[in-house]
Short mmCIF file of C-alpha atoms and ligand atoms in Angstrom, two decimals:
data_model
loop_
_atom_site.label_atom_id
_atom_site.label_comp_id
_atom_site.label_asym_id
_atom_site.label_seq_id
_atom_site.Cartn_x
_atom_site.Cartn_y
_atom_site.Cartn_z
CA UNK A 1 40.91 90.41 152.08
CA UNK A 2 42.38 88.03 149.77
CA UNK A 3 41.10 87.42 146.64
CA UNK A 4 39.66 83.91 148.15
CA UNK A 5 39.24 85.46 151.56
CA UNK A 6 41.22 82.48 152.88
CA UNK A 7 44.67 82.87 154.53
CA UNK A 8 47.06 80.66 152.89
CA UNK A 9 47.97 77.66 155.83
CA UNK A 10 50.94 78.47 157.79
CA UNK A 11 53.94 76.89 156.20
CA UNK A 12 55.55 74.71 158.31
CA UNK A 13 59.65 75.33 158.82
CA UNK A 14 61.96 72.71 156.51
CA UNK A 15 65.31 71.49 157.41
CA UNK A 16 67.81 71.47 154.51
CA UNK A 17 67.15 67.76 154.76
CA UNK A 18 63.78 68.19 154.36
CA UNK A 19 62.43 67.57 157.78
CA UNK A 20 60.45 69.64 160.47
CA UNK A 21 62.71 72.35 161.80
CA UNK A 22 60.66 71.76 165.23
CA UNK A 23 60.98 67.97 166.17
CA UNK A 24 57.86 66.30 166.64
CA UNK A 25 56.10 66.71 169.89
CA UNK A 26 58.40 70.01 170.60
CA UNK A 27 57.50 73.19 171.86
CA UNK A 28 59.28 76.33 171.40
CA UNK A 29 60.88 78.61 174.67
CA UNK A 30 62.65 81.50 174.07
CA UNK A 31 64.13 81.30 177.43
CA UNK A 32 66.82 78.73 177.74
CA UNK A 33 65.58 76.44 180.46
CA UNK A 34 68.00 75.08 183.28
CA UNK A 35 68.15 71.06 183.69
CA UNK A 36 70.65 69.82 185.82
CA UNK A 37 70.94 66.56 187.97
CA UNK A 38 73.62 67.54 190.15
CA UNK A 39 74.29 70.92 191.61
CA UNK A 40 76.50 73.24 189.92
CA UNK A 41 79.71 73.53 190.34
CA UNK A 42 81.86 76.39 191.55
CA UNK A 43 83.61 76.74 188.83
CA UNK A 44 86.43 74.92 186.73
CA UNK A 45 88.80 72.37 189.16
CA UNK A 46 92.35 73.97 189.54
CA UNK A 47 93.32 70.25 188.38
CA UNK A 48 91.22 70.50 185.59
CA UNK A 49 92.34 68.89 182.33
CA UNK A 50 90.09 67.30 179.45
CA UNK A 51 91.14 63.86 178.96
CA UNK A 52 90.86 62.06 175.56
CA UNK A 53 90.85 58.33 176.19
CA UNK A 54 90.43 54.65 175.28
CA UNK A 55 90.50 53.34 171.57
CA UNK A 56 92.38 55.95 169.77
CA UNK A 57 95.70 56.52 168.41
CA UNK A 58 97.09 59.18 170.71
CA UNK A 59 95.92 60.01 174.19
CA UNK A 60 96.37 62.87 175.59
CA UNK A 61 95.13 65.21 177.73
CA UNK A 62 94.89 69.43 177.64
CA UNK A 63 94.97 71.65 180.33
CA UNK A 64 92.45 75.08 180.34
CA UNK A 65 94.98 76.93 178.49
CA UNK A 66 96.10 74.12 175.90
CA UNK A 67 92.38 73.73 175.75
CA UNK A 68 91.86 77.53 175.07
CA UNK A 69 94.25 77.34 172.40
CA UNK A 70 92.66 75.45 169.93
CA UNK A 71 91.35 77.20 166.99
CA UNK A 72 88.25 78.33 168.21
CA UNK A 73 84.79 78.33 166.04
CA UNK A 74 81.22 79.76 165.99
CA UNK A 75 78.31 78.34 164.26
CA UNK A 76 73.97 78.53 165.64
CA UNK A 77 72.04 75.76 165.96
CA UNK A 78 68.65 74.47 167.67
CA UNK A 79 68.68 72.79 170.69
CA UNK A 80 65.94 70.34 171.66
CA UNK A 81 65.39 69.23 175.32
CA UNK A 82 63.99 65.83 175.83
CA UNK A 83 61.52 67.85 178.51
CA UNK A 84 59.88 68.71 174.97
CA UNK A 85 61.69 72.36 175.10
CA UNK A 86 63.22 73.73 171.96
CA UNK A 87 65.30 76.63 171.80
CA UNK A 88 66.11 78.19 168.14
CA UNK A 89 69.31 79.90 166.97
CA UNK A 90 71.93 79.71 169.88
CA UNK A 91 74.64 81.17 168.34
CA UNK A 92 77.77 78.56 170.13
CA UNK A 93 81.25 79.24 170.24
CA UNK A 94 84.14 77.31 171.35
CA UNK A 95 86.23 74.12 169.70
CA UNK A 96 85.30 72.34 167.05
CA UNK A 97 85.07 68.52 167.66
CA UNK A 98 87.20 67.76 164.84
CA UNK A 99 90.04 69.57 166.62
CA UNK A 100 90.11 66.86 169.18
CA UNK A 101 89.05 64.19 166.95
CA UNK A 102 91.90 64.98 164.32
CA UNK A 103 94.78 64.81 167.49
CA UNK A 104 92.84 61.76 168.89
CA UNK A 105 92.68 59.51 166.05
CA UNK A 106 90.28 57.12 167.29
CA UNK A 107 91.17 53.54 166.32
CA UNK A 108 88.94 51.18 163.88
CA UNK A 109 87.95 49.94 166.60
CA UNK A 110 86.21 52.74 168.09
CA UNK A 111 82.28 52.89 167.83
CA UNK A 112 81.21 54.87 170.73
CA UNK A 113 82.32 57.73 172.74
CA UNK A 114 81.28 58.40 176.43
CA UNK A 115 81.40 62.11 177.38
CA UNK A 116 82.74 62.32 181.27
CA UNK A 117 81.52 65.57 183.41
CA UNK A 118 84.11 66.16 186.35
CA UNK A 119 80.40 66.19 188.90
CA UNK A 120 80.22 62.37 187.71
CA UNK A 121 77.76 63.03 184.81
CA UNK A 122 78.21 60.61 181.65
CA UNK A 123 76.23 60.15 177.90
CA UNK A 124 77.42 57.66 175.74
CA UNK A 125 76.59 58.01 172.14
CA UNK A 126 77.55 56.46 168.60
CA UNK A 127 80.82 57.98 167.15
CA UNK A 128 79.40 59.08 164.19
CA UNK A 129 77.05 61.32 165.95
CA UNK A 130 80.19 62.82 167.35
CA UNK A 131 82.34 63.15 164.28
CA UNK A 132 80.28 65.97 162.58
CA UNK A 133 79.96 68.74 161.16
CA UNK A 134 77.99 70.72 163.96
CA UNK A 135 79.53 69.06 167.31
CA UNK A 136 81.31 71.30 169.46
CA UNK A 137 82.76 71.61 172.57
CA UNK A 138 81.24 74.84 173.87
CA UNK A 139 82.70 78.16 175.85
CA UNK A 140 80.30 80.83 174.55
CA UNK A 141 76.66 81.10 173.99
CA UNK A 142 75.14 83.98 172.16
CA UNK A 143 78.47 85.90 172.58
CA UNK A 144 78.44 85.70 176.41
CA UNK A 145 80.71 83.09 178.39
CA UNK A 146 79.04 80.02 178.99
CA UNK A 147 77.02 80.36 181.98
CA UNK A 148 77.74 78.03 185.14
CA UNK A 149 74.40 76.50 185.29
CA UNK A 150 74.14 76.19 181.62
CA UNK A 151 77.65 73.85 181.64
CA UNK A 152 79.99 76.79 181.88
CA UNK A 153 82.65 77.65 181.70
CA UNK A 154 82.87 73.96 179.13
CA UNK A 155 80.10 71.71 177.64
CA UNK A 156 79.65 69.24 174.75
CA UNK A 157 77.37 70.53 172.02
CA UNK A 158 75.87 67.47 170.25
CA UNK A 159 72.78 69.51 168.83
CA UNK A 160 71.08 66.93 166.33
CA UNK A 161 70.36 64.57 169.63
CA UNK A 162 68.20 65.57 172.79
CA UNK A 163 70.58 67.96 174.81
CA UNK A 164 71.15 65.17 177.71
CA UNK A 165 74.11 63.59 175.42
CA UNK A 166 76.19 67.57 175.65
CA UNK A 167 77.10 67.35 178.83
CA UNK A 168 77.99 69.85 181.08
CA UNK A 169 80.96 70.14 182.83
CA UNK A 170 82.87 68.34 180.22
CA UNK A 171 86.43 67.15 181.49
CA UNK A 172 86.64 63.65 179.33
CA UNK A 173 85.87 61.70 175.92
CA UNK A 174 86.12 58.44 176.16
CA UNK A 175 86.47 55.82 173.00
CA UNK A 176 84.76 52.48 173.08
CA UNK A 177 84.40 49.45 171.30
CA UNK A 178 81.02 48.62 172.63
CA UNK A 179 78.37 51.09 174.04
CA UNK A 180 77.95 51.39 177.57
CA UNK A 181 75.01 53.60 178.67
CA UNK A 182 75.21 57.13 180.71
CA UNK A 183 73.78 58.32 183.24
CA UNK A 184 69.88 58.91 182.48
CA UNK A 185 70.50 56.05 179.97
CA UNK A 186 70.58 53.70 182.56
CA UNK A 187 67.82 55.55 184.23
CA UNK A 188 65.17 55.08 180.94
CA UNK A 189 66.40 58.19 178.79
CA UNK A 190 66.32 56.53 175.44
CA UNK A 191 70.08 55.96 174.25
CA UNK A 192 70.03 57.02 170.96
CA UNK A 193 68.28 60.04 171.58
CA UNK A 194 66.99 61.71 167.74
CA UNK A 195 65.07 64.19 168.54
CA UNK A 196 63.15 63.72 164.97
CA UNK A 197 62.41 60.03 166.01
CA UNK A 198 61.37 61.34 169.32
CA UNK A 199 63.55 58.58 171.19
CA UNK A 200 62.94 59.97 174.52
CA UNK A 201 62.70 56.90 176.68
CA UNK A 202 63.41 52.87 176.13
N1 MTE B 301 76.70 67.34 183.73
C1 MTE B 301 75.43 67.37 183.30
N2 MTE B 301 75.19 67.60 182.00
C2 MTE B 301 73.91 67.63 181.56
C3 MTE B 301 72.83 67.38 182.43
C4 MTE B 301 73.11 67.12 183.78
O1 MTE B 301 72.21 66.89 184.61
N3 MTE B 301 74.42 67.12 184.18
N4 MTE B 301 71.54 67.40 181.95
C5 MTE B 301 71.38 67.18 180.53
C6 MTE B 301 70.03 67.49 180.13
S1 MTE B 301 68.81 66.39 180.53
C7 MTE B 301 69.74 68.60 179.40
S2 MTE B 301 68.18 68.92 178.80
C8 MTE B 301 70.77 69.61 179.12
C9 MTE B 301 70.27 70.92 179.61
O2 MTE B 301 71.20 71.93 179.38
P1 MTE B 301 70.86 73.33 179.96
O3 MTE B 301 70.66 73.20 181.44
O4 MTE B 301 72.03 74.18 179.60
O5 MTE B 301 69.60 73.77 179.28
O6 MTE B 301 72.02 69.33 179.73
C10 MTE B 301 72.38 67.98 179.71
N5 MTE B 301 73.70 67.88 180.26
MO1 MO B 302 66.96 67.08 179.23
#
């Protein structure tokens, strides 16, 4: 017993920015749930190559082993499922955004990005939610390859948003001007998609 015989209440998990580590309206799994539109594909294309195009200074696109590469990094982050699933401390390895972003160059101009999945999949979002610190394209999840039905063997990891805008699959990033939405944007997914704002639908 406690000296007032009262528990003290549960603290509630802080983000170094002060928010709620779990999002509002959030539930936590500690199995990592499978969400897929299409059906999975058998693996990478022979042709495959990821394609950086539109508004930036330099094109270009990498085969698998240009792709492979790149300085790879690792860094664990929560992923939040507009379904209302959460998963905590998926430990991600693979390229960094900034690898691709610092070739790219993206013009002035550029605002938006739309992230191409070789099945036909798209998400659009804002650059800036791109260009960060924690945005990764992803080949490894807690130290295992990327599985197929998870995105493998490559998927965008844009953690801070709900997980529809890291697509699976990844073979493109395209720079806009102007936003055009994806694929469940233009099927009511909400296009911003901040988890902490809970903009799940529009
Ligand atoms: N190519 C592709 N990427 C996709 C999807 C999809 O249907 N196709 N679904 C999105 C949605 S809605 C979610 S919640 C996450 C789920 O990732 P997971 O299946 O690895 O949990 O992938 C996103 N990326
Ligand atoms: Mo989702």
């Amino acid at each position: 017993m406690s000296l007032f015989g009262k528990k003290p209440a549960a603290e509630v998990e802080k983000r170094p920015d002060g928010l709620d580590r779990l999002p509002p309206g959030q539930y936590l799994t500690k199995k990592w749930p499978i969400l897929s539109y299409e059906r999975t594909p058998s693996g990478l294309p022979s042709d495959w190559k990821l394609k950086i195009s539109g508004l930036v200074e330099q094109p270009f696109e990498l085969t698998w082993e240009e792709f492979l590469a790149l300085p790879h990094t690792t860094f664990t982050s929560d992923f939040h499922c507009v379904t209302s699933w959460s998963r905590y401390d998926n430990t991600w390895e693979g390229i960094h955004i900034r690898e691709i972003l610092q070739r790219a160059k993206p013009l002035p101009n550029a605002h938006f990005v739309m992230a191409h999945s070789w099945t036909g999949y798209t998400t659009n979002m804002p650059l800036k939610d791109l260009d960060d610190d924690d945005v990764m394209i992803v080949l490894k999840h807690d130290g295992q390859p990327l599985e197929a039905d998870h995105g493998g063997p490559v998927r965008l990891l844009v953690p801070k948003l709900y997980a529809y805008k890291s697509a699976k699959w990844l073979d493109g990033l395209e720079f806009l001007e102007k936003d055009r939405p994806g694929f469940w944007e233009q099927r009511g997914y909400h296009n911003h998609a901040d988890p902490w704002k809970e903009e799940r639908f529009w």
